[in-house]
């Protein structure tokens, strides 16, 4: 497994990391899978207080109790669950963030969170107030660093300009190249690490039957999948090529992949050994389908 520095921090995270949202509802099974991932080189684990109503954070905390200093844990905040269980509401206010972090710390069984991320956001948020909350938590030692999870260019620009974020999580793949239009270069220029989600496009690039995806037709999805297959060489796989595509961009720090089973973990870890994509293959993958652009939140 290769490791990359996250922005200008001292954190070095595995270039393939574990998206914990995919975990099930059995603590013992989750612990076994998470420990297998750690034993095979994955050191970065991404969760959120929203996932399974907090159970996801709890299961991650239980799994790594007693070895907290060996793993890098990221979680997210901003979606406030309703007391009646009917859903959640967006809440980026300082008061709520300062309360929510305490619950996350308890569930994760830790005194600090390595990366605390705003789980969404709009340009109409009280951005300065949100930043103030993160900065205060950092000074208190409750979080080491903070970032955002967003695909919105206007939001990303504001956080680049007004905050000390070290990361942006965003969807990016051969089938979703919207970040290439403006965000990736901007983040690279500001030395802010990109954490990629959706690098396999819900499996459409590797093993799922073609269907419409974003604005792409099923036929376009099939072309992209075929291009991924053509780029496979030696011991590489479609998984390694698809993840290698996003890792090829210098702005990207890690591809966060949802893992549910031992078989998926084996596939992902093996793929991590062969993620180098040649420049010619990368360009061919780029040209396999038209590039989409963000038509909102610009």
CSV table of C-alpha atoms in Angstrom, one decimal:
chain,number,residue,atom,x,y,z
A,1,UNK,CA,0.0,0.0,0.0
A,2,UNK,CA,1.2,3.5,-0.9
A,3,UNK,CA,0.7,6.4,1.5
A,4,UNK,CA,0.3,10.1,0.7
A,5,UNK,CA,0.5,13.2,2.8
A,6,UNK,CA,-2.8,15.0,3.4
A,7,UNK,CA,-2.2,18.6,2.4
A,8,UNK,CA,0.5,20.1,4.5
A,9,UNK,CA,-0.4,18.1,7.6
A,10,UNK,CA,1.7,15.3,9.2
A,11,UNK,CA,-1.0,12.8,8.3
A,12,UNK,CA,0.1,10.2,5.8
A,13,UNK,CA,-2.9,8.2,4.6
A,14,UNK,CA,-3.3,5.1,2.5
A,15,UNK,CA,-4.1,6.0,-1.1
A,16,UNK,CA,-6.9,3.5,-0.9
A,17,UNK,CA,-9.0,4.1,2.2
A,18,UNK,CA,-12.1,2.6,3.9
A,19,UNK,CA,-15.5,4.2,3.5
A,20,UNK,CA,-17.3,2.9,6.6
A,21,UNK,CA,-20.8,3.8,5.4
A,22,UNK,CA,-21.0,0.3,3.8
A,23,UNK,CA,-20.5,-1.5,7.1
A,24,UNK,CA,-23.4,-3.6,8.4
A,25,UNK,CA,-25.1,-3.8,11.7
A,26,UNK,CA,-23.0,-6.5,13.4
A,27,UNK,CA,-20.2,-5.1,15.6
A,28,UNK,CA,-18.2,-8.3,15.6
A,29,UNK,CA,-18.3,-8.7,11.8
A,30,UNK,CA,-17.4,-5.0,11.3
A,31,UNK,CA,-14.5,-5.3,13.7
A,32,UNK,CA,-13.1,-8.3,11.8
A,33,UNK,CA,-13.4,-6.5,8.5
A,34,UNK,CA,-11.9,-3.3,9.7
A,35,UNK,CA,-9.0,-5.1,11.3
A,36,UNK,CA,-8.4,-7.1,8.1
A,37,UNK,CA,-8.3,-3.8,6.2
A,38,UNK,CA,-5.8,-2.3,8.7
A,39,UNK,CA,-3.6,-5.5,8.6
A,40,UNK,CA,-3.5,-5.2,4.8
A,41,UNK,CA,-2.3,-1.6,4.8
A,42,UNK,CA,-5.4,0.6,5.0
A,43,UNK,CA,-4.9,3.2,7.8
A,44,UNK,CA,-7.6,5.8,7.0
A,45,UNK,CA,-11.3,5.2,7.9
A,46,UNK,CA,-14.1,7.6,7.0
A,47,UNK,CA,-17.4,7.7,8.8
A,48,UNK,CA,-20.1,10.2,9.7
A,49,UNK,CA,-22.5,10.9,12.6
A,50,UNK,CA,-25.4,10.5,10.1
A,51,UNK,CA,-24.6,7.0,9.0
A,52,UNK,CA,-27.0,4.5,10.7
A,53,UNK,CA,-28.0,7.2,13.2
A,54,UNK,CA,-24.6,7.1,14.9
A,55,UNK,CA,-24.2,3.4,14.9
A,56,UNK,CA,-21.5,3.6,12.2
A,57,UNK,CA,-19.3,5.8,14.4
A,58,UNK,CA,-19.9,3.5,17.4
A,59,UNK,CA,-18.9,0.4,15.5
A,60,UNK,CA,-15.7,2.1,14.2
A,61,UNK,CA,-14.9,3.2,17.8
A,62,UNK,CA,-15.4,-0.3,19.2
A,63,UNK,CA,-13.3,-1.8,16.4
A,64,UNK,CA,-10.3,0.4,17.1
A,65,UNK,CA,-10.5,0.7,20.9
A,66,UNK,CA,-7.1,0.1,22.3
A,67,UNK,CA,-5.3,0.9,19.0
A,68,UNK,CA,-6.5,4.5,18.4
A,69,UNK,CA,-3.0,5.8,17.7
A,70,UNK,CA,-2.5,3.4,14.9
A,71,UNK,CA,-5.4,4.5,12.7
A,72,UNK,CA,-6.6,7.8,11.2
A,73,UNK,CA,-10.3,8.4,11.7
A,74,UNK,CA,-12.4,11.0,9.9
A,75,UNK,CA,-16.0,11.8,10.5
A,76,UNK,CA,-18.5,14.4,9.5
A,77,UNK,CA,-21.1,16.8,10.9
A,78,UNK,CA,-23.9,19.0,9.7
A,79,UNK,CA,-26.9,16.7,9.3
A,80,UNK,CA,-28.9,16.9,12.5
A,81,UNK,CA,-31.1,13.9,13.2
A,82,UNK,CA,-34.7,14.7,14.2
A,83,UNK,CA,-35.8,13.6,17.7
A,84,UNK,CA,-38.8,11.7,16.2
A,85,UNK,CA,-36.6,9.7,13.8
A,86,UNK,CA,-38.3,11.1,10.7
A,87,UNK,CA,-35.1,12.2,9.1
A,88,UNK,CA,-32.6,15.0,9.5
A,89,UNK,CA,-32.1,18.7,8.9
A,90,UNK,CA,-29.1,20.6,7.7
A,91,UNK,CA,-27.4,22.5,10.5
A,92,UNK,CA,-24.0,24.1,10.0
A,93,UNK,CA,-24.3,26.4,13.0
A,94,UNK,CA,-21.5,26.8,15.5
A,95,UNK,CA,-23.6,25.8,18.5
A,96,UNK,CA,-24.7,22.6,16.9
A,97,UNK,CA,-21.2,21.6,15.7
A,98,UNK,CA,-19.8,22.1,19.2
A,99,UNK,CA,-22.5,19.8,20.6
A,100,UNK,CA,-22.3,17.2,17.8
A,101,UNK,CA,-18.6,16.7,18.2
A,102,UNK,CA,-19.0,15.6,21.8
A,103,UNK,CA,-21.4,12.8,20.7
A,104,UNK,CA,-19.0,11.7,17.9
A,105,UNK,CA,-16.1,11.6,20.3
A,106,UNK,CA,-18.1,9.4,22.7
A,107,UNK,CA,-19.2,7.0,20.0
A,108,UNK,CA,-15.7,6.8,18.5
A,109,UNK,CA,-14.2,6.2,22.0
A,110,UNK,CA,-11.5,8.8,21.4
A,111,UNK,CA,-10.4,12.2,22.7
A,112,UNK,CA,-9.7,13.6,19.3
A,113,UNK,CA,-10.8,13.3,15.7
A,114,UNK,CA,-8.1,13.3,13.1
A,115,UNK,CA,-10.2,14.9,10.3
A,116,UNK,CA,-13.6,16.5,11.0
A,117,UNK,CA,-15.6,17.3,7.9
A,118,UNK,CA,-18.6,19.5,7.1
A,119,UNK,CA,-21.0,17.0,5.6
A,120,UNK,CA,-22.3,19.1,2.8
A,121,UNK,CA,-23.0,22.9,2.7
A,122,UNK,CA,-24.4,25.6,0.5
A,123,UNK,CA,-23.3,29.1,-0.3
A,124,UNK,CA,-26.1,30.5,1.9
A,125,UNK,CA,-24.7,28.8,5.0
A,126,UNK,CA,-23.2,31.0,7.8
A,127,UNK,CA,-19.7,30.0,6.6
A,128,UNK,CA,-17.7,32.1,8.9
A,129,UNK,CA,-19.6,30.7,11.9
A,130,UNK,CA,-19.0,27.2,10.7
A,131,UNK,CA,-15.3,27.9,10.3
A,132,UNK,CA,-15.2,29.5,13.7
A,133,UNK,CA,-16.5,26.3,15.2
A,134,UNK,CA,-13.9,24.1,13.5
A,135,UNK,CA,-11.1,26.5,14.5
A,136,UNK,CA,-12.2,26.5,18.1
A,137,UNK,CA,-12.3,22.6,18.2
A,138,UNK,CA,-8.9,22.5,16.7
A,139,UNK,CA,-7.5,24.9,19.4
A,140,UNK,CA,-9.2,22.7,22.1
A,141,UNK,CA,-7.5,19.6,20.7
A,142,UNK,CA,-10.7,17.8,20.0
A,143,UNK,CA,-10.0,17.7,16.2
A,144,UNK,CA,-6.6,17.7,14.5
A,145,UNK,CA,-7.7,19.1,11.2
A,146,UNK,CA,-10.9,19.9,9.4
A,147,UNK,CA,-12.3,19.8,5.8
A,148,UNK,CA,-15.5,19.7,3.9
A,149,UNK,CA,-17.4,17.1,1.9
A,150,UNK,CA,-18.8,19.0,-1.1
A,151,UNK,CA,-19.1,18.9,-4.9
A,152,UNK,CA,-20.2,22.6,-5.1
A,153,UNK,CA,-17.6,24.8,-6.8
A,154,UNK,CA,-19.0,28.0,-5.2
A,155,UNK,CA,-18.8,26.5,-1.7
A,156,UNK,CA,-15.3,25.0,-2.3
A,157,UNK,CA,-14.0,28.4,-3.5
A,158,UNK,CA,-15.3,30.1,-0.4
A,159,UNK,CA,-13.6,27.6,2.0
A,160,UNK,CA,-10.4,27.8,0.0
A,161,UNK,CA,-10.5,31.6,0.5
A,162,UNK,CA,-11.7,31.9,4.0
A,163,UNK,CA,-10.6,28.8,6.0
A,164,UNK,CA,-7.8,26.4,6.8
A,165,UNK,CA,-9.4,23.3,5.4
A,166,UNK,CA,-6.9,20.5,4.6
A,167,UNK,CA,-9.3,18.4,2.5
A,168,UNK,CA,-12.3,18.2,0.3
A,169,UNK,CA,-14.2,15.0,-0.3
A,170,UNK,CA,-15.9,14.9,-3.6
A,171,UNK,CA,-17.3,12.4,-6.2
A,172,UNK,CA,-14.8,11.8,-9.0
A,173,UNK,CA,-14.5,9.0,-11.6
A,174,UNK,CA,-14.0,8.3,-15.3
A,175,UNK,CA,-17.8,8.8,-15.5
A,176,UNK,CA,-17.9,11.9,-13.3
A,177,UNK,CA,-15.1,14.2,-14.4
A,178,UNK,CA,-16.8,17.4,-13.2
A,179,UNK,CA,-14.1,18.1,-10.7
A,180,UNK,CA,-11.6,18.4,-13.5
A,181,UNK,CA,-13.3,21.5,-14.9
A,182,UNK,CA,-12.2,23.8,-12.1
A,183,UNK,CA,-12.1,22.2,-8.6
A,184,UNK,CA,-9.0,19.9,-8.9
A,185,UNK,CA,-6.6,22.6,-10.1
A,186,UNK,CA,-7.9,25.1,-7.5
A,187,UNK,CA,-7.4,22.6,-4.7
A,188,UNK,CA,-4.0,21.6,-5.9
A,189,UNK,CA,-3.0,25.3,-6.1
A,190,UNK,CA,-4.1,25.7,-2.4
A,191,UNK,CA,-2.4,22.4,-1.4
A,192,UNK,CA,-5.7,21.0,-0.2
A,193,UNK,CA,-6.0,17.3,-0.5
A,194,UNK,CA,-8.9,15.7,-2.4
A,195,UNK,CA,-10.5,12.6,-1.0
A,196,UNK,CA,-12.4,10.8,-3.8
A,197,UNK,CA,-15.6,9.0,-3.3
A,198,UNK,CA,-17.5,7.2,-6.1
A,199,UNK,CA,-14.3,6.3,-7.9
A,200,UNK,CA,-15.9,3.0,-9.2
A,201,UNK,CA,-19.1,4.8,-10.2
A,202,UNK,CA,-21.2,2.4,-8.1
A,203,UNK,CA,-19.5,-0.6,-9.7
A,204,UNK,CA,-20.5,0.5,-13.2
A,205,UNK,CA,-16.9,0.8,-14.3
A,206,UNK,CA,-16.0,-2.7,-13.1
A,207,UNK,CA,-18.7,-5.3,-12.8
A,208,UNK,CA,-22.3,-3.9,-12.9
A,209,UNK,CA,-24.5,-3.9,-16.0
A,210,UNK,CA,-24.5,-0.6,-17.8
A,211,UNK,CA,-27.3,1.8,-17.0
A,212,UNK,CA,-27.8,5.5,-17.1
A,213,UNK,CA,-25.5,7.4,-14.7
A,214,UNK,CA,-25.7,11.2,-14.1
A,215,UNK,CA,-26.3,12.6,-17.6
A,216,UNK,CA,-24.6,9.6,-19.3
A,217,UNK,CA,-26.7,7.1,-21.3
A,218,UNK,CA,-26.3,3.4,-20.7
A,219,UNK,CA,-24.4,3.3,-24.0
A,220,UNK,CA,-21.9,5.9,-22.8
A,221,UNK,CA,-21.4,4.0,-19.5
A,222,UNK,CA,-20.7,0.8,-21.6
A,223,UNK,CA,-18.0,2.8,-23.5
A,224,UNK,CA,-16.4,3.9,-20.3
A,225,UNK,CA,-16.3,0.4,-18.9
A,226,UNK,CA,-14.8,-0.9,-22.1
A,227,UNK,CA,-12.1,1.8,-22.0
A,228,UNK,CA,-11.3,0.7,-18.5
A,229,UNK,CA,-11.0,-2.9,-19.7
A,230,UNK,CA,-8.6,-1.8,-22.5
A,231,UNK,CA,-6.4,-0.1,-20.0
A,232,UNK,CA,-5.9,-3.3,-18.0
A,233,UNK,CA,-2.3,-4.6,-18.3
A,234,UNK,CA,-0.3,-7.2,-16.5
A,235,UNK,CA,-1.6,-8.0,-13.1
A,236,UNK,CA,-3.9,-4.9,-13.0
A,237,UNK,CA,-7.7,-5.2,-12.9
A,238,UNK,CA,-10.6,-3.0,-13.9
A,239,UNK,CA,-10.8,-2.0,-10.2
A,240,UNK,CA,-7.1,-0.9,-10.2
A,241,UNK,CA,-7.5,1.0,-13.5
A,242,UNK,CA,-10.7,2.8,-12.3
A,243,UNK,CA,-9.0,3.8,-9.0
A,244,UNK,CA,-5.7,4.5,-10.8
A,245,UNK,CA,-7.5,7.0,-13.0
A,246,UNK,CA,-8.5,9.3,-10.0
A,247,UNK,CA,-5.3,8.7,-8.2
A,248,UNK,CA,-3.4,9.9,-11.3
A,249,UNK,CA,-4.4,13.5,-10.7
A,250,UNK,CA,-1.8,15.2,-8.4
A,251,UNK,CA,-4.6,16.9,-6.4
A,252,UNK,CA,-5.9,13.6,-5.1
A,253,UNK,CA,-4.7,12.1,-1.8
A,254,UNK,CA,-6.8,9.0,-1.5
A,255,UNK,CA,-9.7,7.1,-3.0
A,256,UNK,CA,-12.3,6.3,-0.3
A,257,UNK,CA,-14.0,3.0,-1.2
A,258,UNK,CA,-17.0,1.4,0.4
A,259,UNK,CA,-16.2,-2.2,1.5
A,260,UNK,CA,-18.8,-4.7,2.7
A,261,UNK,CA,-17.2,-8.1,2.3
A,262,UNK,CA,-14.0,-10.0,2.6
A,263,UNK,CA,-14.0,-10.6,-1.1
A,264,UNK,CA,-14.4,-6.8,-1.8
A,265,UNK,CA,-11.6,-6.1,0.6
A,266,UNK,CA,-9.3,-8.6,-1.2
A,267,UNK,CA,-10.2,-7.0,-4.6
A,268,UNK,CA,-9.5,-3.5,-3.3
A,269,UNK,CA,-6.2,-4.4,-1.6
A,270,UNK,CA,-5.0,-6.2,-4.7
A,271,UNK,CA,-6.0,-3.3,-6.9
A,272,UNK,CA,-4.0,-1.0,-4.7
A,273,UNK,CA,-0.8,-2.7,-5.8
A,274,UNK,CA,-1.4,-1.8,-9.5
A,275,UNK,CA,-3.0,1.7,-9.6
A,276,UNK,CA,-0.3,3.3,-11.8
A,277,UNK,CA,-2.0,4.4,-15.0
A,278,UNK,CA,0.1,5.5,-18.0
A,279,UNK,CA,-0.5,9.0,-19.3
A,280,UNK,CA,-1.7,7.6,-22.6
A,281,UNK,CA,-4.2,5.3,-20.9
A,282,UNK,CA,-5.3,8.2,-18.6
A,283,UNK,CA,-6.0,10.3,-21.7
A,284,UNK,CA,-7.9,7.5,-23.4
A,285,UNK,CA,-10.1,7.1,-20.4
A,286,UNK,CA,-10.7,10.8,-20.4
A,287,UNK,CA,-11.8,10.7,-24.0
A,288,UNK,CA,-14.0,7.6,-23.6
A,289,UNK,CA,-17.1,9.7,-22.6
A,290,UNK,CA,-17.9,13.4,-22.8
A,291,UNK,CA,-16.9,15.4,-19.8
A,292,UNK,CA,-19.8,16.6,-17.7
A,293,UNK,CA,-19.8,20.0,-15.9
A,294,UNK,CA,-21.5,21.3,-12.8
A,295,UNK,CA,-24.6,23.1,-14.0
A,296,UNK,CA,-25.5,24.4,-10.5
A,297,UNK,CA,-23.7,26.0,-7.6
A,298,UNK,CA,-21.0,27.5,-9.8
